[in-house]
PDB file of C-alpha atoms and ligand atoms in Angstrom:
ATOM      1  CA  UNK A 519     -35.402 -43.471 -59.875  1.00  0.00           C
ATOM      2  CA  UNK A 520     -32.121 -44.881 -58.139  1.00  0.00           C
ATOM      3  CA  UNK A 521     -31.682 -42.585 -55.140  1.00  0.00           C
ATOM      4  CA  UNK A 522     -28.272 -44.320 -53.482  1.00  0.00           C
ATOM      5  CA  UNK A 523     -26.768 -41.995 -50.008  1.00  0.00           C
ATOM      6  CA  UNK A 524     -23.268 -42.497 -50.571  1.00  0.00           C
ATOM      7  CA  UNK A 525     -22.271 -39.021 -49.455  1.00  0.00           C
ATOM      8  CA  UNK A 526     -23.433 -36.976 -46.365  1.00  0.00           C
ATOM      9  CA  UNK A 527     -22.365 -33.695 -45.777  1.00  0.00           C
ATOM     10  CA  UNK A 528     -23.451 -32.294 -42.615  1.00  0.00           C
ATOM     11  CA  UNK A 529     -22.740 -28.617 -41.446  1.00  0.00           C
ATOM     12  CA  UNK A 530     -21.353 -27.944 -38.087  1.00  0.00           C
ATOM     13  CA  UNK A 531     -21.566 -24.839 -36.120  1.00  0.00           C
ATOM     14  CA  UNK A 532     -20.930 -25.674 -32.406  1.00  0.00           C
ATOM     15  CA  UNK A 533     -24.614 -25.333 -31.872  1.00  0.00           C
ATOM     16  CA  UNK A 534     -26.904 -27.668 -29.937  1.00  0.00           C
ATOM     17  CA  UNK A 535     -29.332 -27.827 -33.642  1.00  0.00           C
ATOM     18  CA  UNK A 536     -26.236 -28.675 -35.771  1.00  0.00           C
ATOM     19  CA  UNK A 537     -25.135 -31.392 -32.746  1.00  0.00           C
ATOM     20  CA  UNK A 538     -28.242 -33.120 -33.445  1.00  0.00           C
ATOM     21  CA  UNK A 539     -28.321 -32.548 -37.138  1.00  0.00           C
ATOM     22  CA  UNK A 540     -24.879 -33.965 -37.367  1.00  0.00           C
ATOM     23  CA  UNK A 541     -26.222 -36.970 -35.001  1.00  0.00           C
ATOM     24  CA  UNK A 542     -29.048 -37.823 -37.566  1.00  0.00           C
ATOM     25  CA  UNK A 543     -25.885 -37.656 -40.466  1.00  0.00           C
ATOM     26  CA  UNK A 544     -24.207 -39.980 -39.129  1.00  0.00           C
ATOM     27  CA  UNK A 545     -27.385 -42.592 -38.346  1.00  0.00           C
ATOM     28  CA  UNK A 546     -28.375 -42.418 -41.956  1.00  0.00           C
ATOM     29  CA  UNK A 547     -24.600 -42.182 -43.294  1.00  0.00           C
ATOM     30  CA  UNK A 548     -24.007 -45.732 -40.814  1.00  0.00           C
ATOM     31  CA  UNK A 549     -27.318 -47.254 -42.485  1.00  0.00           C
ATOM     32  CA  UNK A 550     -26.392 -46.486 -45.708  1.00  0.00           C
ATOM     33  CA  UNK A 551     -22.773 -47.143 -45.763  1.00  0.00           C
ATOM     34  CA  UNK A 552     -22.036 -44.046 -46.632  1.00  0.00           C
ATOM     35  CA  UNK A 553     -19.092 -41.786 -46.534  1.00  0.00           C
ATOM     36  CA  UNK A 554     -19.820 -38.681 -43.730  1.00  0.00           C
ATOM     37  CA  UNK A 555     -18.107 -35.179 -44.347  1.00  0.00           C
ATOM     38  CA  UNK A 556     -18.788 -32.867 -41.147  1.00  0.00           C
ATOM     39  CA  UNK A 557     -18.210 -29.344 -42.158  1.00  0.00           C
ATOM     40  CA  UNK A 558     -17.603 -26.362 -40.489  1.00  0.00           C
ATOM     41  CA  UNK A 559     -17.238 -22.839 -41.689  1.00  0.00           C
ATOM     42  CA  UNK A 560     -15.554 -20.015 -40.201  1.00  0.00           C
ATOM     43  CA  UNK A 561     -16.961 -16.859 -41.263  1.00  0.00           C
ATOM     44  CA  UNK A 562     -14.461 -14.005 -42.589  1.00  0.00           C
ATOM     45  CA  UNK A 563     -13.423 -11.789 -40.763  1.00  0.00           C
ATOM     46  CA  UNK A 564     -14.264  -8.474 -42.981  1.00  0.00           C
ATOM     47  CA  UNK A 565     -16.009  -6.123 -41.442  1.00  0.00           C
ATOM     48  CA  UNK A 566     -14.737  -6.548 -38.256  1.00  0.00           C
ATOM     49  CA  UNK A 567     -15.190  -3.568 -35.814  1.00  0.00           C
ATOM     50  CA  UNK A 568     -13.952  -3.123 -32.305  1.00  0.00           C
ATOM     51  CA  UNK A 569     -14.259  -0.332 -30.171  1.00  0.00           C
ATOM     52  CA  UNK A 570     -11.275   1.649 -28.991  1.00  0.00           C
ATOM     53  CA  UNK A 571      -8.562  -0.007 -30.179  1.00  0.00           C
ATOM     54  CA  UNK A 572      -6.949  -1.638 -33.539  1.00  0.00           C
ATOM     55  CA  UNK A 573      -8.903  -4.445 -34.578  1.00  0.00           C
ATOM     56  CA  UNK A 574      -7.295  -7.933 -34.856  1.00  0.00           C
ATOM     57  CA  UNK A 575      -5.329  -8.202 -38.596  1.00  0.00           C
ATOM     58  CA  UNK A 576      -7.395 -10.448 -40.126  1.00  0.00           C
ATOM     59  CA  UNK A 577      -4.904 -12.963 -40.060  1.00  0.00           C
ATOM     60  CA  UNK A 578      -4.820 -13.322 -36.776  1.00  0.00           C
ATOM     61  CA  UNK A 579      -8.652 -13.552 -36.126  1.00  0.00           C
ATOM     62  CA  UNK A 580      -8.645 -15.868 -39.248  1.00  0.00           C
ATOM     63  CA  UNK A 581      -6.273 -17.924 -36.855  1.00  0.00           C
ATOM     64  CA  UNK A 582      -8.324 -17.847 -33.800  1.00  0.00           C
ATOM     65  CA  UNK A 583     -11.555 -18.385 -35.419  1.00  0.00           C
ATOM     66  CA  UNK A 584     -10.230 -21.397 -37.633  1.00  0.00           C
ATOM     67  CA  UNK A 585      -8.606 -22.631 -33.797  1.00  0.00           C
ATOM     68  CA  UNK A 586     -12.704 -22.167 -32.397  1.00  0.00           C
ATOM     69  CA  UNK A 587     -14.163 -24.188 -35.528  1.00  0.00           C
ATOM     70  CA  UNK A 588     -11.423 -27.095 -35.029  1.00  0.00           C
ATOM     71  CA  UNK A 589     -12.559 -27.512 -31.283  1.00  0.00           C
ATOM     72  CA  UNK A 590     -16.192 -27.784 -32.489  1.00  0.00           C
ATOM     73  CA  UNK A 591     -14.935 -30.593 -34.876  1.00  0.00           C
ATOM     74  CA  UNK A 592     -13.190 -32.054 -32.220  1.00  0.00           C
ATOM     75  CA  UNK A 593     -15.933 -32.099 -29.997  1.00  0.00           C
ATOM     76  CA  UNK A 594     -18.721 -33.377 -32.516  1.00  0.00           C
ATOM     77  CA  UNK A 595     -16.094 -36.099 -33.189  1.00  0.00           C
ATOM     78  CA  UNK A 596     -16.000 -37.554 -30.022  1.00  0.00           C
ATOM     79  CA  UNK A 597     -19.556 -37.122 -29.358  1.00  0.00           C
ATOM     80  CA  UNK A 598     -20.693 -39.214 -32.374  1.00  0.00           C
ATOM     81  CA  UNK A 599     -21.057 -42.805 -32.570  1.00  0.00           C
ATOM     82  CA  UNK A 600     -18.087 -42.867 -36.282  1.00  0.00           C
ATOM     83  CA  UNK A 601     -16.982 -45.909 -35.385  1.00  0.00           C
ATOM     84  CA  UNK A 602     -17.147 -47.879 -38.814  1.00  0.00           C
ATOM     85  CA  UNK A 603     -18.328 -44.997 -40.855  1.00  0.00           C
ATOM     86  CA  UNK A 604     -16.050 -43.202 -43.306  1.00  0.00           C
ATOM     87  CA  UNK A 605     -15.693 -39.620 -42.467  1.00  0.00           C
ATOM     88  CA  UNK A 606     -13.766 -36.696 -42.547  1.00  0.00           C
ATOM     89  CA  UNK A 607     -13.783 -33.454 -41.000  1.00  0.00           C
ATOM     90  CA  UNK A 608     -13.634 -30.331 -43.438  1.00  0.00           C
ATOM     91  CA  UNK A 609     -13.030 -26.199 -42.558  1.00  0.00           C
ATOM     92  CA  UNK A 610     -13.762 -23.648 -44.526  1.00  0.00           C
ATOM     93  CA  UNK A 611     -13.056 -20.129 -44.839  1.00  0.00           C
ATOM     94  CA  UNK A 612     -15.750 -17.621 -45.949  1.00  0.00           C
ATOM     95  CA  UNK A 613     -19.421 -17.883 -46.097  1.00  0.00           C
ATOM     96  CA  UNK A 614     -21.305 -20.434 -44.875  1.00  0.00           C
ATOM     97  CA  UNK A 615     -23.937 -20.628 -47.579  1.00  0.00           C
ATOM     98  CA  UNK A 616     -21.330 -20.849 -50.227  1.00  0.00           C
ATOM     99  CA  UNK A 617     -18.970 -23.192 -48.646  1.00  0.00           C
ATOM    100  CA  UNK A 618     -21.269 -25.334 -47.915  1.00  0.00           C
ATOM    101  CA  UNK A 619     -23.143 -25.543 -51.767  1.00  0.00           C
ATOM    102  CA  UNK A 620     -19.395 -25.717 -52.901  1.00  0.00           C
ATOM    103  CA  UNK A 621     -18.185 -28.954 -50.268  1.00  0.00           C
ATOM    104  CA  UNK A 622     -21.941 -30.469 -51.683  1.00  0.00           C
ATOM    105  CA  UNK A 623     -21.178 -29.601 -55.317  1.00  0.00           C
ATOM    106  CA  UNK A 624     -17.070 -30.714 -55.094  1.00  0.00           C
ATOM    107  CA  UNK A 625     -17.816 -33.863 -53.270  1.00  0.00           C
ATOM    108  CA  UNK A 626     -20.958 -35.299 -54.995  1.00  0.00           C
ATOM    109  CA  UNK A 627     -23.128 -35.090 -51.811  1.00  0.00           C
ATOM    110  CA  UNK A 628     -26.221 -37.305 -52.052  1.00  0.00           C
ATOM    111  CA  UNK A 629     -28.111 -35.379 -48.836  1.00  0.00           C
ATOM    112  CA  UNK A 630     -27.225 -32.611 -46.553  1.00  0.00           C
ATOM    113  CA  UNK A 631     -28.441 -32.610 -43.328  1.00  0.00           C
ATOM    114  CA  UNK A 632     -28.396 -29.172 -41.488  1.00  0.00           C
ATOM    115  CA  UNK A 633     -30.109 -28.081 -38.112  1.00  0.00           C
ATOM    116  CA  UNK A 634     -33.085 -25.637 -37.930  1.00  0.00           C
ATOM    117  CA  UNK A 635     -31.236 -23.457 -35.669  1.00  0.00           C
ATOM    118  CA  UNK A 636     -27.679 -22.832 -35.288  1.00  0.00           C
ATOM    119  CA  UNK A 637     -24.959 -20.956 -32.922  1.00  0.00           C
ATOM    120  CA  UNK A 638     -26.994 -16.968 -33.883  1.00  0.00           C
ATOM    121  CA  UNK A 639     -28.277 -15.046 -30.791  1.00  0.00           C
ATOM    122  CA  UNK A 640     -31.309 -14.310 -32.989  1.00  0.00           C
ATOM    123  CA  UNK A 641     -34.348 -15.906 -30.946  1.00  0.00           C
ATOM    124  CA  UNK A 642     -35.885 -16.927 -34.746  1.00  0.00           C
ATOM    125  CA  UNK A 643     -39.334 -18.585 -34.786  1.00  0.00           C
ATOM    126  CA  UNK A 644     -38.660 -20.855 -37.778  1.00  0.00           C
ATOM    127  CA  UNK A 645     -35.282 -21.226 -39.155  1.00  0.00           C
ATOM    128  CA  UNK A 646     -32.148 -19.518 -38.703  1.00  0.00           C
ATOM    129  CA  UNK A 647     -30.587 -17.862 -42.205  1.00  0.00           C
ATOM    130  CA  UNK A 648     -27.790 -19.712 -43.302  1.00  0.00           C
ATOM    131  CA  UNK A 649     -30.528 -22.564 -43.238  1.00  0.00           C
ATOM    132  CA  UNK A 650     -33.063 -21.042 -44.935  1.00  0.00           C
ATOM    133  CA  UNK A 651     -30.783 -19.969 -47.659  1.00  0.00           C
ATOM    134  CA  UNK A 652     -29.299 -23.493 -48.045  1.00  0.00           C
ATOM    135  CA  UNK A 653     -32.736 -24.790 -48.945  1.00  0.00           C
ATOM    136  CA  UNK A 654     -32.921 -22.264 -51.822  1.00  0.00           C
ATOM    137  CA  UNK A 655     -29.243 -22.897 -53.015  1.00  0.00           C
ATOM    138  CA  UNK A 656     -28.061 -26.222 -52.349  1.00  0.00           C
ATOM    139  CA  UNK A 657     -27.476 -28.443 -54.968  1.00  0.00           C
ATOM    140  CA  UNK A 658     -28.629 -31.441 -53.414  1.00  0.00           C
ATOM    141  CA  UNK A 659     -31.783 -32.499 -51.047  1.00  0.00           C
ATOM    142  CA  UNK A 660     -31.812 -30.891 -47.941  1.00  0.00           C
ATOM    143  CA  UNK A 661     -33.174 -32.543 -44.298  1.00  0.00           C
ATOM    144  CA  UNK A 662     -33.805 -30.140 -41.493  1.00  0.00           C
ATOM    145  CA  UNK A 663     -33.343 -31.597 -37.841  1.00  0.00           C
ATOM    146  CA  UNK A 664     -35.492 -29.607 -35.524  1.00  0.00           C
TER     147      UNK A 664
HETATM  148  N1  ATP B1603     -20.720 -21.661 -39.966  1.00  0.00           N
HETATM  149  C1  ATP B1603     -21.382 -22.795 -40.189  1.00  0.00           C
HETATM  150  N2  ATP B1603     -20.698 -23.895 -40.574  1.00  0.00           N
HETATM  151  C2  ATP B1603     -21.345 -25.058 -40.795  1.00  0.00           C
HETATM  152  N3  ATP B1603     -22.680 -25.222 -40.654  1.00  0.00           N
HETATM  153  C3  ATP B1603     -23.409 -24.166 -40.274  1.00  0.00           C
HETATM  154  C4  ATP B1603     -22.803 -22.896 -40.022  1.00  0.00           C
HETATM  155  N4  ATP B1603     -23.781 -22.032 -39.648  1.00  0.00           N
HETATM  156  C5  ATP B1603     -24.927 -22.735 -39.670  1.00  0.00           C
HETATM  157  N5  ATP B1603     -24.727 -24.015 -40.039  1.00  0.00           N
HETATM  158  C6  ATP B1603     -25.743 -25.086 -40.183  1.00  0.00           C
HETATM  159  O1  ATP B1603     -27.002 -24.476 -40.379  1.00  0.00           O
HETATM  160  C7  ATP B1603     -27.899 -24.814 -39.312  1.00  0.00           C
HETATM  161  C8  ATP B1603     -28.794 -23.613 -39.033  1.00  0.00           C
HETATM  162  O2  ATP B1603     -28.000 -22.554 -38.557  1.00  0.00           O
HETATM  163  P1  ATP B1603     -28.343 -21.023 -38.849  1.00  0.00           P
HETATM  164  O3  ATP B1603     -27.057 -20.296 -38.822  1.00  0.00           O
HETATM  165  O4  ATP B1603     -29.205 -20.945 -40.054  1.00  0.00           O
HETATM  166  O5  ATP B1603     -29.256 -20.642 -37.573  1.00  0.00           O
HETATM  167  P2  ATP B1603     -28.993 -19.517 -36.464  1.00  0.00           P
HETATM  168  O6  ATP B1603     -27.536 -19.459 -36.129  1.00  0.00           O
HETATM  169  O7  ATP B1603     -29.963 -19.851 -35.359  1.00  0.00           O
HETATM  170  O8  ATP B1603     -29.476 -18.207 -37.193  1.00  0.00           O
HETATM  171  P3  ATP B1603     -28.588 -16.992 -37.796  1.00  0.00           P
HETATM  172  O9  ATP B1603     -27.213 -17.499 -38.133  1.00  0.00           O
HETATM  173  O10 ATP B1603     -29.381 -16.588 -39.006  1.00  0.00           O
HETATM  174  O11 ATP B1603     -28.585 -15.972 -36.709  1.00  0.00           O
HETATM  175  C9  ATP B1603     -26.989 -25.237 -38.151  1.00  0.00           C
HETATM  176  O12 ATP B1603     -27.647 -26.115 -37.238  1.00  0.00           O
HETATM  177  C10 ATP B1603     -25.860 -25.925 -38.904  1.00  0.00           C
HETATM  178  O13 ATP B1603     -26.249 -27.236 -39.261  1.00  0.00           O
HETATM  179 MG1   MG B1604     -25.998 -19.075 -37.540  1.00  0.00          MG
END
């Protein structure tokens, strides 16, 4: 079998796990050549509730929350070492599971590289959801940074 990484996709969530899962994307997408796509998805805002108060049209927190997840890309940019790699910073709208099977599916993605833990308050033993569900769904191998 011809295995060949020419497309990383790594998901980005402002997190400490996805800073070093995106770190280990862009090692393997420098050593194989390969074209990087850091990813970030802004979850909808349905279901939003406040208390006292109208809530935010979900325009507007679709605004701020899209201005949040280009800061993280911003940030992960100038952390990583991209110099000579091909890359490309993506958003998405919706959820995070789905966005991220779809940018894997759209773009031919070779690997995904993900963190064990994300940005979730949830103190989880083992792996945090959207993780966890990625492994079942995505359409394309999977490599967990601890
Ligand atoms: N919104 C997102 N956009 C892009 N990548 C994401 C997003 N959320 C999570 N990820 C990726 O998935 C990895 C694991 O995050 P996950 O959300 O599963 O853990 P968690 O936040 O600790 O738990 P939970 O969200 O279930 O409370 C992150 O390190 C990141 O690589
Ligand atoms: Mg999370």
């Amino acid at each position: 079998m011809d295995w060949q990484v020419n497309t990383v996709v790594t998901g980005v969530d402002g997190s400490e796990g996805s800073r070093r899962a995106a770190e280990h994307a862009a090692a393997i997408a420098r050593h194989w050549s390969a074209k990087l796509l850091l990813v970030t998805v802004v979850r909808t805002p349905e279901g939003w509730w406040g208390i006292g108060g109208a809530p935010p049209s979900p325009e507007a927190l679709s605004a701020a929350l899209i201005e949040g997840q280009q800061k993280i890309l911003s940030e992960i940019e100038g952390h990583l070492e991209l110099d000579g790699i091909e890359h490309e910073t993506v958003e998405e709208l919706g959820d995070p599971v789905s966005r991220l099977v779809d940018v894997c599916d759209e773009n031919d993605a070779d690997l995904l590289v993900i963190g064990r833990r994300g940005a979730g308050l949830a103190e989880r033993i083992i792996l945090g959801s959207v993780a966890d569900r990625l492994c079942h769904m995505a359409p394309c191998p999977v490599l967990i940074i601890p």
